[in-house]
Short mmCIF file of C-alpha atoms and ligand atoms in Angstrom, two decimals:
data_model
loop_
_atom_site.label_atom_id
_atom_site.label_comp_id
_atom_site.label_asym_id
_atom_site.label_seq_id
_atom_site.Cartn_x
_atom_site.Cartn_y
_atom_site.Cartn_z
CA UNK A 1 86.84 115.41 118.92
CA UNK A 2 90.15 116.99 117.96
CA UNK A 3 90.74 117.84 121.61
CA UNK A 4 90.13 114.24 122.61
CA UNK A 5 92.97 112.33 124.22
CA UNK A 6 94.22 109.60 121.90
CA UNK A 7 94.51 106.69 124.30
CA UNK A 8 96.96 104.79 122.12
CA UNK A 9 99.51 107.53 122.79
CA UNK A 10 99.58 106.67 126.48
CA UNK A 11 101.61 104.04 128.27
CA UNK A 12 100.13 101.92 131.06
CA UNK A 13 101.02 104.35 133.84
CA UNK A 14 99.66 107.35 131.97
CA UNK A 15 96.46 105.50 131.18
CA UNK A 16 95.98 104.64 134.86
CA UNK A 17 96.64 108.26 135.83
CA UNK A 18 94.01 109.43 133.37
CA UNK A 19 91.49 106.92 134.67
CA UNK A 20 92.18 107.94 138.26
CA UNK A 21 91.75 111.60 137.36
CA UNK A 22 88.22 110.63 136.32
CA UNK A 23 87.64 109.30 139.85
CA UNK A 24 87.90 105.63 138.91
CA UNK A 25 89.93 103.02 140.77
CA UNK A 26 93.42 102.20 139.44
CA UNK A 27 92.51 98.68 138.32
CA UNK A 28 90.21 100.21 135.71
CA UNK A 29 93.32 101.63 134.06
CA UNK A 30 94.80 98.16 133.76
CA UNK A 31 91.49 96.86 132.47
CA UNK A 32 91.44 99.56 129.83
CA UNK A 33 95.04 98.79 128.83
CA UNK A 34 94.10 95.10 128.46
CA UNK A 35 91.08 96.02 126.37
CA UNK A 36 93.20 98.11 124.01
CA UNK A 37 96.13 95.76 123.57
CA UNK A 38 95.38 92.25 124.83
CA UNK A 39 91.86 92.23 123.41
CA UNK A 40 92.88 94.72 120.72
CA UNK A 41 89.56 96.57 120.84
CA UNK A 42 89.35 99.78 118.86
CA UNK A 43 86.15 101.27 120.26
CA UNK A 44 84.68 101.84 123.71
CA UNK A 45 81.40 100.17 122.68
CA UNK A 46 83.19 96.85 122.40
CA UNK A 47 84.68 97.11 125.90
CA UNK A 48 81.63 95.57 127.49
CA UNK A 49 83.44 94.58 130.70
CA UNK A 50 83.75 98.25 131.58
CA UNK A 51 80.73 99.94 133.18
CA UNK A 52 78.56 101.79 130.72
CA UNK A 53 78.84 105.06 132.59
CA UNK A 54 82.64 104.86 132.55
CA UNK A 55 82.63 104.14 128.82
CA UNK A 56 80.37 107.10 128.23
CA UNK A 57 82.67 109.31 130.22
CA UNK A 58 85.71 108.06 128.33
CA UNK A 59 84.00 108.60 125.01
CA UNK A 60 83.48 112.26 125.91
CA UNK A 61 87.15 112.96 126.47
CA UNK A 62 89.08 110.33 124.66
CA UNK A 63 89.25 108.14 121.62
CA UNK A 64 90.33 104.49 121.52
CA UNK A 65 91.48 104.56 117.90
CA UNK A 66 92.12 107.25 115.34
CA UNK A 67 93.11 105.51 112.10
CA UNK A 68 90.45 104.41 109.65
CA UNK A 69 90.90 101.85 106.90
CA UNK A 70 90.76 103.23 103.40
CA UNK A 71 91.58 100.04 101.50
CA UNK A 72 93.22 96.68 101.91
CA UNK A 73 95.18 94.79 99.27
CA UNK A 74 96.11 91.12 99.41
CA UNK A 75 99.05 89.88 97.36
CA UNK A 76 99.36 86.55 95.58
CA UNK A 77 102.05 85.72 98.13
CA UNK A 78 99.78 86.41 101.13
CA UNK A 79 101.26 89.80 101.98
CA UNK A 80 98.64 92.35 102.98
CA UNK A 81 98.87 96.09 102.59
CA UNK A 82 96.59 98.44 104.50
CA UNK A 83 96.08 101.96 103.36
CA UNK A 84 94.68 103.90 106.28
CA UNK A 85 93.89 107.50 106.99
CA UNK A 86 94.73 109.61 110.03
CA UNK A 87 92.07 111.70 111.78
CA UNK A 88 93.37 114.66 109.74
CA UNK A 89 93.08 112.80 106.45
CA UNK A 90 96.68 111.74 105.73
CA UNK A 91 97.68 108.35 104.31
CA UNK A 92 99.33 105.73 106.52
CA UNK A 93 100.45 102.39 105.16
CA UNK A 94 101.22 99.14 106.90
CA UNK A 95 102.27 95.79 105.49
CA UNK A 96 101.64 92.38 107.04
CA UNK A 97 104.04 89.70 105.80
CA UNK A 98 103.25 86.11 106.81
CA UNK A 99 106.19 83.74 106.91
CA UNK A 100 106.43 80.12 107.95
CA UNK A 101 107.80 80.59 111.41
CA UNK A 102 106.80 84.17 112.19
CA UNK A 103 104.89 87.15 110.89
CA UNK A 104 106.45 90.49 110.16
CA UNK A 105 104.59 93.76 110.35
CA UNK A 106 106.20 96.64 108.53
CA UNK A 107 104.90 99.93 109.91
CA UNK A 108 105.28 103.54 108.86
CA UNK A 109 106.74 106.24 111.06
CA UNK A 110 105.69 109.19 108.91
CA UNK A 111 102.99 109.97 106.39
CA UNK A 112 105.12 110.48 103.29
CA UNK A 113 108.83 111.11 103.81
CA UNK A 114 111.08 114.18 103.70
CA UNK A 115 114.14 112.32 102.39
CA UNK A 116 114.64 112.39 98.68
CA UNK A 117 116.04 108.92 97.98
CA UNK A 118 115.95 108.73 94.22
CA UNK A 119 114.87 105.08 93.98
CA UNK A 120 112.00 105.25 96.48
CA UNK A 121 108.39 105.94 95.62
CA UNK A 122 107.49 107.24 99.09
CA UNK A 123 109.91 110.14 98.51
CA UNK A 124 107.60 111.40 95.77
CA UNK A 125 104.95 112.21 98.40
CA UNK A 126 107.24 114.50 100.37
CA UNK A 127 106.67 114.75 104.11
CA UNK A 128 103.02 115.08 105.05
CA UNK A 129 103.45 114.66 108.79
CA UNK A 130 105.32 112.64 111.40
CA UNK A 131 103.07 110.05 113.01
CA UNK A 132 102.32 109.96 116.72
CA UNK A 133 103.18 106.98 118.92
CA UNK A 134 99.50 106.10 118.98
CA UNK A 135 99.33 106.02 115.20
CA UNK A 136 102.28 103.63 115.12
CA UNK A 137 100.77 101.33 117.76
CA UNK A 138 97.41 101.32 116.01
CA UNK A 139 98.95 100.10 112.76
CA UNK A 140 100.19 96.99 114.54
CA UNK A 141 96.89 96.39 116.35
CA UNK A 142 95.02 96.77 113.10
CA UNK A 143 97.23 94.37 111.16
CA UNK A 144 97.05 91.68 113.85
CA UNK A 145 93.27 91.94 114.03
CA UNK A 146 92.92 91.75 110.29
CA UNK A 147 95.20 88.73 110.03
CA UNK A 148 93.84 86.75 112.97
CA UNK A 149 90.61 88.30 114.18
CA UNK A 150 90.01 90.83 116.94
CA UNK A 151 91.88 89.87 120.07
CA UNK A 152 92.75 86.36 118.85
CA UNK A 153 96.09 85.16 120.15
CA UNK A 154 98.64 85.14 117.35
CA UNK A 155 99.84 81.63 116.42
CA UNK A 156 103.41 82.67 115.58
CA UNK A 157 105.80 85.27 116.88
CA UNK A 158 105.42 88.78 115.54
CA UNK A 159 108.42 90.74 114.36
CA UNK A 160 108.19 94.44 113.66
CA UNK A 161 110.19 96.44 111.19
CA UNK A 162 110.16 100.22 111.01
CA UNK A 163 110.64 100.06 107.26
CA UNK A 164 107.40 101.51 105.96
CA UNK A 165 106.96 105.08 104.85
CA UNK A 166 109.08 107.71 106.54
CA UNK A 167 112.39 108.00 108.31
CA UNK A 168 111.97 106.49 111.80
CA UNK A 169 114.89 108.49 113.18
CA UNK A 170 113.05 111.70 112.29
CA UNK A 171 110.13 110.33 114.30
CA UNK A 172 112.36 109.25 117.17
CA UNK A 173 110.16 110.25 120.10
CA UNK A 174 107.01 108.72 118.63
CA UNK A 175 108.93 105.60 117.70
CA UNK A 176 110.51 105.01 121.10
CA UNK A 177 107.27 105.72 122.92
CA UNK A 178 105.38 103.34 120.61
CA UNK A 179 107.97 100.61 121.12
CA UNK A 180 107.62 100.90 124.90
CA UNK A 181 103.82 100.71 124.73
CA UNK A 182 104.00 97.65 122.47
CA UNK A 183 106.56 95.91 124.69
CA UNK A 184 104.29 95.94 127.76
CA UNK A 185 103.65 92.32 128.88
CA UNK A 186 100.08 93.28 129.81
CA UNK A 187 99.40 94.20 126.21
CA UNK A 188 100.86 93.34 122.82
CA UNK A 189 104.10 92.17 124.45
CA UNK A 190 106.27 92.65 121.37
CA UNK A 191 109.68 93.25 122.90
CA UNK A 192 112.41 95.45 121.32
CA UNK A 193 114.44 92.35 120.55
CA UNK A 194 111.80 91.52 117.94
CA UNK A 195 111.95 94.96 116.36
CA UNK A 196 114.29 96.31 113.67
CA UNK A 197 114.50 100.00 112.93
CA UNK A 198 115.88 101.06 109.57
CA UNK A 199 117.49 104.43 109.00
CA UNK A 200 118.75 106.22 105.92
CA UNK A 201 121.56 107.46 108.18
CA UNK A 202 120.52 110.09 110.72
CA UNK A 203 123.86 109.95 112.52
CA UNK A 204 123.05 111.64 115.87
CA UNK A 205 120.16 109.23 116.41
CA UNK A 206 122.35 106.20 115.78
CA UNK A 207 124.47 107.34 118.70
CA UNK A 208 121.38 108.05 120.78
CA UNK A 209 119.89 104.64 120.10
CA UNK A 210 123.12 102.93 121.14
CA UNK A 211 122.61 104.36 124.64
CA UNK A 212 119.05 103.05 125.05
CA UNK A 213 119.24 100.05 127.39
CA UNK A 214 116.40 98.02 125.91
CA UNK A 215 116.77 98.95 122.28
CA UNK A 216 115.58 97.50 118.98
CA UNK A 217 117.97 96.18 116.30
CA UNK A 218 119.36 98.59 113.76
CA UNK A 219 119.48 98.47 109.97
CA UNK A 220 121.11 101.09 107.77
CA UNK A 221 120.24 101.80 104.16
CA UNK A 222 123.40 102.26 102.15
CA UNK A 223 122.56 101.96 98.43
CA UNK A 224 126.06 102.98 97.33
CA UNK A 225 129.67 102.34 98.39
CA UNK A 226 131.02 105.84 97.63
CA UNK A 227 130.04 109.35 98.69
CA UNK A 228 129.95 110.43 95.10
CA UNK A 229 127.22 107.96 94.23
CA UNK A 230 125.42 108.03 97.57
CA UNK A 231 125.08 111.82 97.33
CA UNK A 232 123.01 111.27 94.20
CA UNK A 233 120.94 108.27 95.29
CA UNK A 234 120.41 109.32 98.91
CA UNK A 235 120.86 113.09 99.36
CA UNK A 236 120.94 112.68 103.15
CA UNK A 237 124.54 111.61 102.48
CA UNK A 238 125.47 115.24 101.86
CA UNK A 239 124.60 115.97 105.45
CA UNK A 240 126.10 112.81 106.95
CA UNK A 241 128.62 111.28 104.55
CA UNK A 242 129.80 107.68 104.70
CA UNK A 243 132.80 108.29 106.96
CA UNK A 244 130.59 109.88 109.62
CA UNK A 245 127.88 107.29 109.18
CA UNK A 246 130.26 104.38 109.55
CA UNK A 247 132.02 105.98 112.49
CA UNK A 248 128.65 106.17 114.25
CA UNK A 249 128.04 102.52 113.34
CA UNK A 250 131.39 101.64 114.84
CA UNK A 251 130.30 103.28 118.09
CA UNK A 252 126.95 101.55 117.89
CA UNK A 253 128.77 98.26 117.60
CA UNK A 254 129.85 98.57 121.23
CA UNK A 255 126.19 98.18 122.20
CA UNK A 256 125.68 94.93 120.23
CA UNK A 257 124.97 91.84 122.28
CA UNK A 258 126.98 88.67 121.67
CA UNK A 259 125.89 87.23 118.34
CA UNK A 260 123.98 90.37 117.37
CA UNK A 261 124.93 92.11 114.14
CA UNK A 262 123.58 95.10 112.44
CA UNK A 263 122.34 95.13 108.94
CA UNK A 264 123.20 97.21 105.91
CA UNK A 265 120.49 97.32 103.29
CA UNK A 266 121.63 97.72 99.74
CA UNK A 267 118.99 98.30 97.08
CA UNK A 268 120.20 96.85 93.78
CA UNK A 269 119.64 99.06 90.77
CA UNK A 270 120.34 97.50 87.40
CA UNK A 271 123.45 99.00 85.80
CA UNK A 272 123.74 101.68 88.49
CA UNK A 273 125.22 100.30 91.72
CA UNK A 274 125.43 96.56 91.03
CA UNK A 275 128.73 95.92 89.20
CA UNK A 276 131.52 93.68 90.46
CA UNK A 277 133.45 96.84 91.18
CA UNK A 278 130.63 98.12 93.39
CA UNK A 279 130.60 94.82 95.28
CA UNK A 280 134.35 95.05 95.93
CA UNK A 281 134.10 98.71 96.96
CA UNK A 282 131.25 97.87 99.35
CA UNK A 283 133.16 94.97 100.90
CA UNK A 284 136.27 97.10 101.29
CA UNK A 285 134.31 99.93 102.87
CA UNK A 286 132.77 97.65 105.50
CA UNK A 287 136.00 95.77 106.09
CA UNK A 288 137.99 98.97 106.45
CA UNK A 289 135.73 99.90 109.35
CA UNK A 290 135.81 96.31 110.62
CA UNK A 291 132.11 96.28 111.21
CA UNK A 292 130.25 93.30 112.65
CA UNK A 293 127.59 93.62 110.01
CA UNK A 294 125.63 91.69 107.50
CA UNK A 295 124.36 92.95 104.18
CA UNK A 296 120.81 92.57 102.90
CA UNK A 297 120.60 92.92 99.14
CA UNK A 298 117.21 94.22 98.00
CA UNK A 299 116.56 93.96 94.27
CA UNK A 300 114.86 97.20 93.31
CA UNK A 301 111.08 97.15 93.37
CA UNK A 302 110.10 99.09 90.30
CA UNK A 303 107.23 101.54 90.16
CA UNK A 304 106.35 104.30 87.77
CA UNK A 305 107.86 106.95 87.54
CA UNK A 306 111.04 105.61 89.19
CA UNK A 307 113.79 105.46 86.56
CA UNK A 308 115.31 102.16 87.76
CA UNK A 309 115.07 98.45 87.10
CA UNK A 310 115.94 95.57 89.40
CA UNK A 311 119.32 93.89 88.96
CA UNK A 312 118.87 90.52 87.20
CA UNK A 313 119.02 87.54 89.61
CA UNK A 314 122.29 86.18 88.21
CA UNK A 315 124.12 89.45 88.94
CA UNK A 316 122.52 89.66 92.40
CA UNK A 317 123.95 86.21 93.10
CA UNK A 318 127.35 87.22 91.75
CA UNK A 319 127.34 90.37 93.89
CA UNK A 320 126.47 88.27 96.93
CA UNK A 321 129.30 85.83 96.22
CA UNK A 322 131.80 88.65 95.82
CA UNK A 323 130.80 90.08 99.20
CA UNK A 324 130.94 86.68 100.85
CA UNK A 325 134.37 86.01 99.35
CA UNK A 326 135.51 89.06 101.29
CA UNK A 327 134.03 87.71 104.50
CA UNK A 328 130.75 89.61 104.54
CA UNK A 329 127.64 87.71 105.47
CA UNK A 330 125.07 88.48 102.79
CA UNK A 331 121.42 87.75 102.34
CA UNK A 332 119.19 88.42 99.34
CA UNK A 333 115.80 89.74 100.33
CA UNK A 334 112.97 88.11 98.46
CA UNK A 335 110.50 90.76 97.32
CA UNK A 336 107.09 90.42 98.96
CA UNK A 337 103.87 92.03 97.83
CA UNK A 338 105.23 93.70 94.70
CA UNK A 339 101.94 93.12 92.88
CA UNK A 340 100.05 95.28 95.39
CA UNK A 341 102.65 98.05 95.88
CA UNK A 342 103.56 96.66 99.27
CA UNK A 343 107.26 95.97 98.72
CA UNK A 344 110.18 98.10 99.99
CA UNK A 345 110.10 101.57 98.55
CA UNK A 346 106.66 101.17 96.99
CA UNK A 347 104.51 102.74 99.69
CA UNK A 348 102.96 105.86 98.26
CA UNK A 349 99.26 105.48 98.99
CA UNK A 350 98.68 103.80 95.65
CA UNK A 351 95.49 102.07 94.75
CA UNK A 352 96.21 99.40 92.16
CA UNK A 353 93.31 98.86 89.82
CA UNK A 354 92.23 95.44 88.64
CA UNK A 355 92.12 96.44 85.02
CA UNK A 356 95.77 96.73 83.87
CA UNK A 357 94.73 99.04 81.03
CA UNK A 358 93.75 101.53 83.62
CA UNK A 359 97.23 102.32 84.81
CA UNK A 360 96.18 105.54 86.43
CA UNK A 361 97.04 105.21 90.06
CA UNK A 362 95.19 107.49 92.35
CA UNK A 363 96.89 109.26 95.17
CA UNK A 364 95.24 110.33 98.34
CA UNK A 365 95.41 114.03 98.80
N1 SAH B 401 113.81 105.71 105.76
C1 SAH B 401 114.27 104.47 106.31
C2 SAH B 401 113.16 103.45 106.43
C3 SAH B 401 112.62 102.94 105.10
S1 SAH B 401 113.13 101.30 104.94
C4 SAH B 401 115.44 103.95 105.52
O1 SAH B 401 115.75 104.52 104.48
O2 SAH B 401 116.10 103.02 105.96
C5 SAH B 401 112.88 101.02 103.28
C6 SAH B 401 114.04 100.26 102.68
O3 SAH B 401 113.69 100.00 101.31
C7 SAH B 401 115.32 101.05 102.66
O4 SAH B 401 116.40 100.21 102.89
C8 SAH B 401 115.38 101.58 101.24
O5 SAH B 401 116.69 101.78 100.82
C9 SAH B 401 114.72 100.47 100.47
N2 SAH B 401 114.06 100.92 99.24
C10 SAH B 401 113.54 102.11 98.97
N3 SAH B 401 113.00 102.12 97.74
C11 SAH B 401 113.16 100.89 97.25
C12 SAH B 401 112.78 100.27 96.04
N4 SAH B 401 112.09 100.92 95.12
N5 SAH B 401 113.11 98.98 95.87
C13 SAH B 401 113.76 98.29 96.81
N6 SAH B 401 114.12 98.82 97.99
C14 SAH B 401 113.84 100.11 98.20
#
């Protein structure tokens, strides 16, 4: 089974080549692609339009899905979090966020994360492993099936954000391959224009992404307006400090389409990075580099044992107004799914228990 080809790692052409190598006609490859992504089937048994003998042959060499559901949590606000497991037993988390006019699926690019951002719960897991393209694609298939039923056409547009566990730019190959598979009009047909990739600031990959013709949108997690503070909150800053990061953003800007902006995410930590002075420093930093950017303020999502609290709403508003007064478009992100550990920075394979007395949260090992 471990030697089996994971079909969700293959693009349409590769799938057809595999099928042809088994002595089948090319159209069977397209049929199989449609079964995996238009009908969103996760097992060969369900692909009843394929001949039984062909399915049996496929089952010997390949697998149609590799992730298994461990548990599912549904928030009061409708957000759903899936805790899944890879074939080698590692946790993978995905969040489905329904909104009025569209749905957003937040997928993970790694199991755990190697970056040590001080305010993020995922960091506490460390890096378990980078996910494959197939494991990324499967998260999206799974979430759509759970929300709407297997193969049912989605009623609204689907946006994707690479903002789950992990650093997508340290999973660059898997990520780009997954995005191409998902963009295929014969399958999920979620085009890069509907995708936003968030990075903690892996500078060489920002430059690389700028050169990709059909690329997703970019978001950058800042968390602090000075190197001194960013070194502490996001240690990746020691490797790629703000000046280098923003210089890469400036280059990236050349690849923006008319009207497109990139986003800076700024997690707001009560009494740490949320003063008026921080707001002015942040605005000056962005203005000094004359970046066509907008800022997303994310009030901190607390979780034990993180030593931070969210900035109170009145100060978030004040911070926003200070940025806007300096010409920076600013948006406050409403937390979704906090009650089920589904919000930004809360993905750490936690299993909330119904009895609040029992605050012991189990971790997958
Ligand atoms: N590693 C990538 C992708 C993760 S995106 C990155 O850092 O961009 C997750 C976003 O949530 C990041 O912007 C991060 O700064 C933010 N975040 C992390 N922990 C958080 C928390 N506890 N509360 C609110 N936002 C948090």
